[in-house]
PDB file of C-alpha atoms in Angstrom:
ATOM      1  CA  UNK A   1      49.072  24.564 -25.219  1.00 42.00           C
ATOM      2  CA  UNK A   2      47.872  26.933 -22.942  1.00 40.00           C
ATOM      3  CA  UNK A   3      44.426  27.329 -24.452  1.00 49.00           C
ATOM      4  CA  UNK A   4      43.936  23.638 -24.319  1.00 50.00           C
ATOM      5  CA  UNK A   5      44.720  23.397 -20.702  1.00 49.00           C
ATOM      6  CA  UNK A   6      42.611  26.339 -19.852  1.00 47.00           C
ATOM      7  CA  UNK A   7      39.681  24.301 -21.309  1.00 44.00           C
ATOM      8  CA  UNK A   8      40.942  21.096 -19.735  1.00 43.00           C
ATOM      9  CA  UNK A   9      40.877  22.861 -16.454  1.00 39.00           C
ATOM     10  CA  UNK A  10      37.183  24.491 -16.898  1.00 38.00           C
ATOM     11  CA  UNK A  11      36.311  20.682 -18.122  1.00 37.00           C
ATOM     12  CA  UNK A  12      37.530  19.673 -14.876  1.00 39.00           C
ATOM     13  CA  UNK A  13      35.750  21.968 -12.610  1.00 39.00           C
ATOM     14  CA  UNK A  14      32.486  21.340 -14.502  1.00 41.00           C
ATOM     15  CA  UNK A  15      32.657  17.652 -14.003  1.00 43.00           C
ATOM     16  CA  UNK A  16      33.765  18.082 -10.373  1.00 52.00           C
ATOM     17  CA  UNK A  17      30.645  20.014  -9.702  1.00 65.00           C
ATOM     18  CA  UNK A  18      28.160  17.816 -11.812  1.00 88.00           C
ATOM     19  CA  UNK A  19      25.627  16.149  -9.484  1.00 93.00           C
ATOM     20  CA  UNK A  20      23.409  13.347 -11.314  1.00 95.00           C
ATOM     21  CA  UNK A  21      19.719  12.926 -10.813  1.00 96.00           C
ATOM     22  CA  UNK A  22      19.485  10.197  -7.958  1.00 95.00           C
ATOM     23  CA  UNK A  23      15.675  10.035  -7.233  1.00 93.00           C
ATOM     24  CA  UNK A  24      12.331  11.453  -8.131  1.00 96.00           C
ATOM     25  CA  UNK A  25       9.712  11.310  -5.359  1.00 95.00           C
ATOM     26  CA  UNK A  26       6.015  11.780  -6.164  1.00 96.00           C
ATOM     27  CA  UNK A  27       2.957  12.173  -3.858  1.00 95.00           C
ATOM     28  CA  UNK A  28      -0.660  13.344  -3.659  1.00 94.00           C
ATOM     29  CA  UNK A  29      -1.623  15.716  -1.203  1.00 93.00           C
ATOM     30  CA  UNK A  30      -5.108  16.860  -0.955  1.00 88.00           C
ATOM     31  CA  UNK A  31      -5.837  18.151  -4.478  1.00 91.00           C
ATOM     32  CA  UNK A  32      -2.246  18.293  -5.817  1.00 95.00           C
ATOM     33  CA  UNK A  33       0.309  16.010  -7.167  1.00 97.00           C
ATOM     34  CA  UNK A  34       3.709  16.945  -6.177  1.00 97.00           C
ATOM     35  CA  UNK A  35       7.169  16.011  -7.684  1.00 97.00           C
ATOM     36  CA  UNK A  36      10.639  16.338  -5.900  1.00 97.00           C
ATOM     37  CA  UNK A  37      14.314  15.697  -6.584  1.00 97.00           C
ATOM     38  CA  UNK A  38      17.265  16.911  -4.526  1.00 96.00           C
ATOM     39  CA  UNK A  39      20.843  17.644  -4.813  1.00 96.00           C
ATOM     40  CA  UNK A  40      21.229  17.983  -8.476  1.00 97.00           C
ATOM     41  CA  UNK A  41      23.641  20.209 -10.692  1.00 97.00           C
ATOM     42  CA  UNK A  42      23.054  21.849 -13.109  1.00 96.00           C
ATOM     43  CA  UNK A  43      19.591  22.387 -12.603  1.00 96.00           C
ATOM     44  CA  UNK A  44      17.095  20.210 -14.150  1.00 96.00           C
ATOM     45  CA  UNK A  45      13.793  20.377 -16.003  1.00 96.00           C
ATOM     46  CA  UNK A  46      10.492  19.083 -15.181  1.00 96.00           C
ATOM     47  CA  UNK A  47       7.677  17.532 -17.637  1.00 95.00           C
ATOM     48  CA  UNK A  48       4.265  16.045 -16.663  1.00 96.00           C
ATOM     49  CA  UNK A  49       1.880  13.806 -18.156  1.00 95.00           C
ATOM     50  CA  UNK A  50      -1.275  11.609 -17.396  1.00 95.00           C
ATOM     51  CA  UNK A  51      -2.885   8.439 -18.436  1.00 94.00           C
ATOM     52  CA  UNK A  52      -5.511   8.660 -20.048  1.00 94.00           C
ATOM     53  CA  UNK A  53      -3.830  11.802 -21.676  1.00 93.00           C
ATOM     54  CA  UNK A  54      -5.019  15.086 -20.712  1.00 91.00           C
ATOM     55  CA  UNK A  55      -5.026  18.632 -22.603  1.00 85.00           C
ATOM     56  CA  UNK A  56      -1.826  20.324 -21.618  1.00 78.00           C
ATOM     57  CA  UNK A  57      -3.786  23.534 -20.760  1.00 80.00           C
ATOM     58  CA  UNK A  58      -5.325  21.196 -17.972  1.00 82.00           C
ATOM     59  CA  UNK A  59      -2.225  20.078 -16.725  1.00 88.00           C
ATOM     60  CA  UNK A  60      -0.622  23.569 -15.517  1.00 88.00           C
ATOM     61  CA  UNK A  61       2.260  23.137 -13.578  1.00 92.00           C
ATOM     62  CA  UNK A  62       4.016  25.102 -10.797  1.00 95.00           C
ATOM     63  CA  UNK A  63       7.735  24.554 -10.538  1.00 96.00           C
ATOM     64  CA  UNK A  64      10.291  25.935  -8.142  1.00 97.00           C
ATOM     65  CA  UNK A  65      14.245  25.550  -8.269  1.00 97.00           C
ATOM     66  CA  UNK A  66      16.156  26.271  -5.039  1.00 96.00           C
ATOM     67  CA  UNK A  67      20.052  25.826  -4.458  1.00 95.00           C
ATOM     68  CA  UNK A  68      21.711  25.110  -1.176  1.00 95.00           C
ATOM     69  CA  UNK A  69      25.402  26.659  -0.045  1.00 94.00           C
ATOM     70  CA  UNK A  70      26.932  23.841  -2.318  1.00 93.00           C
ATOM     71  CA  UNK A  71      25.054  25.200  -5.356  1.00 95.00           C
ATOM     72  CA  UNK A  72      23.051  21.807  -5.782  1.00 97.00           C
ATOM     73  CA  UNK A  73      19.606  22.298  -6.814  1.00 97.00           C
ATOM     74  CA  UNK A  74      16.037  21.090  -5.392  1.00 97.00           C
ATOM     75  CA  UNK A  75      13.341  21.086  -7.851  1.00 97.00           C
ATOM     76  CA  UNK A  76       9.874  20.876  -6.629  1.00 98.00           C
ATOM     77  CA  UNK A  77       6.792  20.909  -9.096  1.00 97.00           C
ATOM     78  CA  UNK A  78       3.020  20.448  -8.546  1.00 97.00           C
ATOM     79  CA  UNK A  79      -0.092  20.238 -10.803  1.00 96.00           C
ATOM     80  CA  UNK A  80      -3.775  20.066  -9.725  1.00 94.00           C
ATOM     81  CA  UNK A  81      -5.548  16.829  -9.800  1.00 93.00           C
ATOM     82  CA  UNK A  82      -7.867  16.331 -12.600  1.00 93.00           C
ATOM     83  CA  UNK A  83     -11.321  14.970 -11.929  1.00 91.00           C
ATOM     84  CA  UNK A  84     -11.631  12.106  -9.151  1.00 92.00           C
ATOM     85  CA  UNK A  85      -8.591  10.974  -7.236  1.00 91.00           C
ATOM     86  CA  UNK A  86      -8.625   7.476  -9.338  1.00 93.00           C
ATOM     87  CA  UNK A  87      -9.427   9.253 -12.838  1.00 94.00           C
ATOM     88  CA  UNK A  88      -5.859   9.326 -14.040  1.00 95.00           C
ATOM     89  CA  UNK A  89      -2.276   7.895 -13.437  1.00 96.00           C
ATOM     90  CA  UNK A  90       0.221  11.130 -13.060  1.00 96.00           C
ATOM     91  CA  UNK A  91       3.711  10.856 -14.422  1.00 96.00           C
ATOM     92  CA  UNK A  92       6.551  13.538 -13.511  1.00 97.00           C
ATOM     93  CA  UNK A  93       9.677  13.208 -15.717  1.00 97.00           C
ATOM     94  CA  UNK A  94      13.011  15.037 -14.298  1.00 97.00           C
ATOM     95  CA  UNK A  95      15.309  15.809 -17.038  1.00 97.00           C
ATOM     96  CA  UNK A  96      18.894  16.797 -16.704  1.00 96.00           C
ATOM     97  CA  UNK A  97      20.288  19.941 -18.099  1.00 95.00           C
ATOM     98  CA  UNK A  98      22.075  17.999 -20.838  1.00 94.00           C
ATOM     99  CA  UNK A  99      19.126  15.642 -21.331  1.00 93.00           C
ATOM    100  CA  UNK A 100      21.469  12.475 -21.008  1.00 94.00           C
ATOM    101  CA  UNK A 101      19.149  11.584 -17.564  1.00 96.00           C
ATOM    102  CA  UNK A 102      15.095  11.105 -17.527  1.00 97.00           C
ATOM    103  CA  UNK A 103      13.948   9.993 -14.245  1.00 97.00           C
ATOM    104  CA  UNK A 104      10.123   9.252 -14.305  1.00 96.00           C
ATOM    105  CA  UNK A 105       7.720   8.602 -11.516  1.00 96.00           C
ATOM    106  CA  UNK A 106       4.259   8.109 -11.629  1.00 96.00           C
ATOM    107  CA  UNK A 107       1.465   7.712  -9.074  1.00 97.00           C
ATOM    108  CA  UNK A 108      -2.129   6.071  -9.315  1.00 96.00           C
ATOM    109  CA  UNK A 109      -4.706   6.317  -6.372  1.00 96.00           C
ATOM    110  CA  UNK A 110      -7.435   3.793  -6.962  1.00 96.00           C
ATOM    111  CA  UNK A 111     -11.048   3.872  -5.531  1.00 95.00           C
ATOM    112  CA  UNK A 112     -11.460   2.351  -2.037  1.00 96.00           C
ATOM    113  CA  UNK A 113     -11.514  -1.420  -2.300  1.00 96.00           C
ATOM    114  CA  UNK A 114     -13.942  -3.556   0.155  1.00 95.00           C
ATOM    115  CA  UNK A 115     -13.806  -6.880   1.125  1.00 94.00           C
ATOM    116  CA  UNK A 116     -15.237  -9.295   3.566  1.00 93.00           C
ATOM    117  CA  UNK A 117     -13.582 -11.247   6.481  1.00 93.00           C
ATOM    118  CA  UNK A 118     -12.541 -14.712   5.404  1.00 86.00           C
ATOM    119  CA  UNK A 119     -13.315 -14.397   1.906  1.00 91.00           C
ATOM    120  CA  UNK A 120      -9.940 -13.777  -0.213  1.00 93.00           C
ATOM    121  CA  UNK A 121      -9.483 -10.319  -1.967  1.00 96.00           C
ATOM    122  CA  UNK A 122      -7.200  -9.270  -4.981  1.00 97.00           C
ATOM    123  CA  UNK A 123      -5.538  -5.722  -4.546  1.00 97.00           C
ATOM    124  CA  UNK A 124      -4.502  -4.602  -8.180  1.00 97.00           C
ATOM    125  CA  UNK A 125      -1.105  -3.104  -8.990  1.00 96.00           C
ATOM    126  CA  UNK A 126      -0.356  -2.804 -12.817  1.00 93.00           C
ATOM    127  CA  UNK A 127       2.755  -0.848 -14.155  1.00 89.00           C
ATOM    128  CA  UNK A 128       2.470   1.232 -17.053  1.00 82.00           C
ATOM    129  CA  UNK A 129       5.450  -0.384 -19.011  1.00 80.00           C
ATOM    130  CA  UNK A 130       7.017  -3.818 -17.484  1.00 81.00           C
ATOM    131  CA  UNK A 131      10.716  -3.767 -17.153  1.00 82.00           C
ATOM    132  CA  UNK A 132      13.272  -6.627 -16.846  1.00 84.00           C
ATOM    133  CA  UNK A 133      15.187  -5.456 -13.767  1.00 92.00           C
ATOM    134  CA  UNK A 134      12.863  -4.190 -11.255  1.00 96.00           C
ATOM    135  CA  UNK A 135      12.124  -4.403  -7.480  1.00 97.00           C
ATOM    136  CA  UNK A 136       8.466  -4.640  -6.276  1.00 97.00           C
ATOM    137  CA  UNK A 137       7.355  -3.808  -2.716  1.00 98.00           C
ATOM    138  CA  UNK A 138       4.219  -3.850  -1.058  1.00 98.00           C
ATOM    139  CA  UNK A 139       3.790  -1.495   1.893  1.00 97.00           C
ATOM    140  CA  UNK A 140       0.792  -1.656   4.304  1.00 97.00           C
ATOM    141  CA  UNK A 141      -0.218   1.534   6.727  1.00 96.00           C
ATOM    142  CA  UNK A 142      -2.798   1.346   9.283  1.00 91.00           C
ATOM    143  CA  UNK A 143      -2.910   4.843  11.220  1.00 84.00           C
ATOM    144  CA  UNK A 144       0.512   6.127  11.561  1.00 82.00           C
ATOM    145  CA  UNK A 145       2.132   2.629  11.445  1.00 89.00           C
ATOM    146  CA  UNK A 146       4.089   1.691   7.824  1.00 94.00           C
ATOM    147  CA  UNK A 147       5.679  -1.716   7.470  1.00 96.00           C
ATOM    148  CA  UNK A 148       6.842  -3.492   4.178  1.00 97.00           C
ATOM    149  CA  UNK A 149       4.905  -6.670   3.878  1.00 97.00           C
ATOM    150  CA  UNK A 150       6.257  -7.990   0.549  1.00 97.00           C
ATOM    151  CA  UNK A 151       9.611  -7.394  -1.622  1.00 97.00           C
ATOM    152  CA  UNK A 152      10.817  -9.065  -4.718  1.00 97.00           C
ATOM    153  CA  UNK A 153      13.935  -8.371  -6.411  1.00 97.00           C
ATOM    154  CA  UNK A 154      13.937  -9.768 -10.102  1.00 96.00           C
ATOM    155  CA  UNK A 155      17.769  -9.611 -10.386  1.00 95.00           C
ATOM    156  CA  UNK A 156      18.357 -11.767  -7.507  1.00 95.00           C
ATOM    157  CA  UNK A 157      14.812 -13.517  -7.437  1.00 95.00           C
ATOM    158  CA  UNK A 158      14.961 -13.141  -3.782  1.00 96.00           C
ATOM    159  CA  UNK A 159      11.493 -13.120  -2.162  1.00 96.00           C
ATOM    160  CA  UNK A 160      10.815 -11.504   1.157  1.00 96.00           C
ATOM    161  CA  UNK A 161       6.962 -12.060   2.645  1.00 96.00           C
ATOM    162  CA  UNK A 162       6.171 -10.946   5.815  1.00 95.00           C
ATOM    163  CA  UNK A 163       2.726 -12.053   5.487  1.00 94.00           C
ATOM    164  CA  UNK A 164       3.417 -15.608   4.253  1.00 90.00           C
ATOM    165  CA  UNK A 165       0.163 -17.055   5.403  1.00 88.00           C
ATOM    166  CA  UNK A 166      -1.528 -14.127   4.569  1.00 92.00           C
ATOM    167  CA  UNK A 167      -1.256 -12.842   1.191  1.00 95.00           C
ATOM    168  CA  UNK A 168       0.754 -14.060  -1.893  1.00 96.00           C
ATOM    169  CA  UNK A 169       1.606 -12.658  -5.268  1.00 96.00           C
ATOM    170  CA  UNK A 170       2.218 -14.429  -8.646  1.00 96.00           C
ATOM    171  CA  UNK A 171       5.881 -13.784  -9.352  1.00 95.00           C
ATOM    172  CA  UNK A 172       5.507 -14.763 -13.381  1.00 95.00           C
ATOM    173  CA  UNK A 173       2.712 -11.886 -13.766  1.00 95.00           C
ATOM    174  CA  UNK A 174       5.272  -9.621 -11.566  1.00 95.00           C
ATOM    175  CA  UNK A 175       7.468  -9.894 -14.665  1.00 94.00           C
ATOM    176  CA  UNK A 176       4.561  -8.987 -16.886  1.00 94.00           C
ATOM    177  CA  UNK A 177       4.036  -5.812 -15.191  1.00 94.00           C
ATOM    178  CA  UNK A 178       1.233  -7.189 -12.851  1.00 96.00           C
ATOM    179  CA  UNK A 179       2.329  -7.016  -9.174  1.00 96.00           C
ATOM    180  CA  UNK A 180      -1.223  -7.499  -7.675  1.00 97.00           C
ATOM    181  CA  UNK A 181      -1.441  -8.892  -4.092  1.00 98.00           C
ATOM    182  CA  UNK A 182      -3.862 -11.442  -3.263  1.00 97.00           C
ATOM    183  CA  UNK A 183      -4.992 -11.246   0.498  1.00 96.00           C
ATOM    184  CA  UNK A 184      -5.847 -14.983   1.772  1.00 94.00           C
ATOM    185  CA  UNK A 185      -7.978 -14.652   4.598  1.00 90.00           C
ATOM    186  CA  UNK A 186      -8.384 -11.011   5.622  1.00 93.00           C
ATOM    187  CA  UNK A 187      -9.949  -9.687   8.768  1.00 90.00           C
ATOM    188  CA  UNK A 188     -11.055  -6.133   9.841  1.00 89.00           C
ATOM    189  CA  UNK A 189      -8.507  -5.407  12.276  1.00 88.00           C
ATOM    190  CA  UNK A 190      -5.525  -6.633  10.845  1.00 90.00           C
ATOM    191  CA  UNK A 191      -5.969  -5.802   7.109  1.00 94.00           C
ATOM    192  CA  UNK A 192      -7.876  -2.744   6.931  1.00 95.00           C
ATOM    193  CA  UNK A 193      -5.702   0.207   5.817  1.00 96.00           C
ATOM    194  CA  UNK A 194      -3.279   1.438   2.952  1.00 96.00           C
ATOM    195  CA  UNK A 195      -1.654  -0.586   0.682  1.00 97.00           C
ATOM    196  CA  UNK A 196       1.258   0.706  -1.698  1.00 97.00           C
ATOM    197  CA  UNK A 197       2.475  -1.063  -4.419  1.00 97.00           C
ATOM    198  CA  UNK A 198       5.857   0.270  -5.885  1.00 97.00           C
ATOM    199  CA  UNK A 199       7.714  -1.034  -8.808  1.00 97.00           C
ATOM    200  CA  UNK A 200      11.543   0.249  -8.778  1.00 94.00           C
ATOM    201  CA  UNK A 201      13.431   0.153 -12.091  1.00 93.00           C
ATOM    202  CA  UNK A 202      16.044   1.902 -13.867  1.00 92.00           C
ATOM    203  CA  UNK A 203      15.584   5.391 -13.436  1.00 94.00           C
ATOM    204  CA  UNK A 204      12.043   4.502 -12.741  1.00 94.00           C
ATOM    205  CA  UNK A 205       9.423   4.344  -9.914  1.00 95.00           C
ATOM    206  CA  UNK A 206       5.716   3.627 -10.412  1.00 96.00           C
ATOM    207  CA  UNK A 207       3.166   3.595  -7.488  1.00 96.00           C
ATOM    208  CA  UNK A 208      -0.214   2.250  -6.726  1.00 97.00           C
ATOM    209  CA  UNK A 209      -2.064   3.379  -3.713  1.00 97.00           C
ATOM    210  CA  UNK A 210      -5.419   1.548  -2.380  1.00 97.00           C
ATOM    211  CA  UNK A 211      -7.194   2.029   0.756  1.00 97.00           C
ATOM    212  CA  UNK A 212      -8.887  -1.512   1.639  1.00 97.00           C
ATOM    213  CA  UNK A 213     -11.889  -1.708   3.973  1.00 96.00           C
ATOM    214  CA  UNK A 214     -12.443  -5.115   5.171  1.00 95.00           C
ATOM    215  CA  UNK A 215     -15.872  -5.674   6.746  1.00 92.00           C
ATOM    216  CA  UNK A 216     -17.401  -8.071   9.058  1.00 86.00           C
ATOM    217  CA  UNK A 217     -20.201 -10.397   7.759  1.00 70.00           C
ATOM    218  CA  UNK A 218     -23.119  -8.858   9.731  1.00 59.00           C
ATOM    219  CA  UNK A 219     -25.502 -11.793   9.193  1.00 47.00           C
ATOM    220  CA  UNK A 220     -22.940 -14.122  10.868  1.00 47.00           C
ATOM    221  CA  UNK A 221     -22.711 -11.733  13.889  1.00 47.00           C
ATOM    222  CA  UNK A 222     -26.426 -11.685  13.933  1.00 48.00           C
ATOM    223  CA  UNK A 223     -26.926 -15.482  13.438  1.00 49.00           C
ATOM    224  CA  UNK A 224     -24.312 -15.769  16.320  1.00 52.00           C
ATOM    225  CA  UNK A 225     -25.828 -13.627  18.726  1.00 53.00           C
ATOM    226  CA  UNK A 226     -29.203 -15.107  18.011  1.00 52.00           C
ATOM    227  CA  UNK A 227     -27.891 -18.800  18.422  1.00 55.00           C
ATOM    228  CA  UNK A 228     -26.453 -17.532  21.826  1.00 54.00           C
ATOM    229  CA  UNK A 229     -29.939 -16.215  23.107  1.00 52.00           C
ATOM    230  CA  UNK A 230     -31.256 -19.724  22.150  1.00 55.00           C
ATOM    231  CA  UNK A 231     -28.500 -21.329  23.941  1.00 54.00           C
ATOM    232  CA  UNK A 232     -29.054 -19.704  27.175  1.00 54.00           C
ATOM    233  CA  UNK A 233     -32.685 -20.219  27.080  1.00 53.00           C
ATOM    234  CA  UNK A 234     -32.173 -24.157  26.271  1.00 55.00           C
ATOM    235  CA  UNK A 235     -29.397 -24.466  29.002  1.00 54.00           C
ATOM    236  CA  UNK A 236     -31.269 -22.671  31.672  1.00 53.00           C
ATOM    237  CA  UNK A 237     -34.426 -24.647  30.801  1.00 55.00           C
ATOM    238  CA  UNK A 238     -32.550 -27.977  30.973  1.00 52.00           C
ATOM    239  CA  UNK A 239     -33.553 -28.866  27.312  1.00 50.00           C
ATOM    240  CA  UNK A 240     -30.126 -30.087  26.209  1.00 51.00           C
ATOM    241  CA  UNK A 241     -27.102 -31.042  27.662  1.00 54.00           C
ATOM    242  CA  UNK A 242     -24.595 -28.249  28.300  1.00 56.00           C
ATOM    243  CA  UNK A 243     -21.693 -29.829  26.935  1.00 56.00           C
ATOM    244  CA  UNK A 244     -23.037 -30.406  23.377  1.00 52.00           C
ATOM    245  CA  UNK A 245     -24.241 -26.985  23.057  1.00 58.00           C
ATOM    246  CA  UNK A 246     -20.951 -25.429  24.375  1.00 58.00           C
ATOM    247  CA  UNK A 247     -18.761 -27.348  21.852  1.00 56.00           C
ATOM    248  CA  UNK A 248     -21.013 -26.305  19.071  1.00 57.00           C
ATOM    249  CA  UNK A 249     -20.860 -22.596  20.062  1.00 58.00           C
ATOM    250  CA  UNK A 250     -17.134 -23.088  20.303  1.00 59.00           C
ATOM    251  CA  UNK A 251     -16.733 -24.113  16.826  1.00 53.00           C
ATOM    252  CA  UNK A 252     -19.053 -21.176  15.511  1.00 56.00           C
ATOM    253  CA  UNK A 253     -17.137 -18.895  17.548  1.00 54.00           C
ATOM    254  CA  UNK A 254     -13.786 -19.904  16.087  1.00 52.00           C
ATOM    255  CA  UNK A 255     -14.824 -20.488  12.455  1.00 50.00           C
ATOM    256  CA  UNK A 256     -16.891 -17.805  11.845  1.00 50.00           C
ATOM    257  CA  UNK A 257     -16.361 -14.451  13.672  1.00 49.00           C
ATOM    258  CA  UNK A 258     -14.440 -13.229  16.540  1.00 47.00           C
ATOM    259  CA  UNK A 259     -16.502 -10.198  17.342  1.00 48.00           C
ATOM    260  CA  UNK A 260     -18.883 -12.285  19.613  1.00 51.00           C
ATOM    261  CA  UNK A 261     -16.256 -12.744  22.393  1.00 50.00           C
ATOM    262  CA  UNK A 262     -18.420 -10.208  24.595  1.00 54.00           C
ATOM    263  CA  UNK A 263     -21.472 -12.394  24.411  1.00 57.00           C
ATOM    264  CA  UNK A 264     -19.454 -15.605  24.776  1.00 56.00           C
ATOM    265  CA  UNK A 265     -17.896 -14.409  27.919  1.00 61.00           C
ATOM    266  CA  UNK A 266     -21.321 -13.584  29.211  1.00 64.00           C
ATOM    267  CA  UNK A 267     -22.342 -17.026  28.513  1.00 61.00           C
ATOM    268  CA  UNK A 268     -19.464 -18.514  30.485  1.00 62.00           C
ATOM    269  CA  UNK A 269     -20.144 -16.079  33.354  1.00 68.00           C
ATOM    270  CA  UNK A 270     -23.741 -17.388  33.561  1.00 67.00           C
ATOM    271  CA  UNK A 271     -22.704 -21.061  33.476  1.00 62.00           C
ATOM    272  CA  UNK A 272     -20.055 -20.252  35.953  1.00 58.00           C
ATOM    273  CA  UNK A 273     -22.832 -18.522  38.175  1.00 66.00           C
ATOM    274  CA  UNK A 274     -25.329 -21.611  37.633  1.00 62.00           C
ATOM    275  CA  UNK A 275     -22.634 -24.329  38.363  1.00 59.00           C
ATOM    276  CA  UNK A 276     -21.601 -22.443  41.538  1.00 59.00           C
ATOM    277  CA  UNK A 277     -25.126 -22.211  42.756  1.00 62.00           C
ATOM    278  CA  UNK A 278     -25.760 -26.036  42.154  1.00 60.00           C
ATOM    279  CA  UNK A 279     -22.460 -26.870  44.233  1.00 58.00           C
TER     280      UNK A 279
END
């Protein structure tokens, strides 16, 4: 009887100290991929894998386990990046001491994506294995500013699209593991930056990072500038009626590019000075 009570007492102490895995974070820092998990007891183990698969000798990891004053463990593991940044998807799995919990996080950095102002652009995001219950988020980062622009919860079917008129996503495809974001009418100032797509599921986190560079259509700028020069010549020579050319230039200005505003202002200053002189 005493022996049974003692074992029960030990079991209660063990369960009271048991701290399950709550999250796994993975990120790429310079030439290394780092995996982190905190506040766990007993100390877990870490395994690494890649897609496409690589030789285990090429995936040498450095793992460090530390404990705090409460005896809870932090585990941090890292591997060297193999080849180019976009060559592989990296998988980090944190396994509990009793092997009852396996949390997996994956990270893929895609090649830089280029697009043109005014032309639709698809930012890809594919999850390795589709899951039934998940949350999908898109985060946009420009310089130091980070903002969640899209969120979808498959359990509640709730959608939050901060860029409703600027971006869209096919929800049916998201359930198949395709969370690609379609930028409808991007511009260089507002849409160039880093895009992070994250699938959250049961003990799973998959992340795809893409840097998008939206460029201005150079030929439009050049044509617009040439048109402005012709416009000034015609106006000063009184070849055409100013009102007609003014309206035409306004249409070109608003529909094609916003980067001719300096020339546009100059045109207006010249018009103002000429009108004032005539008065």
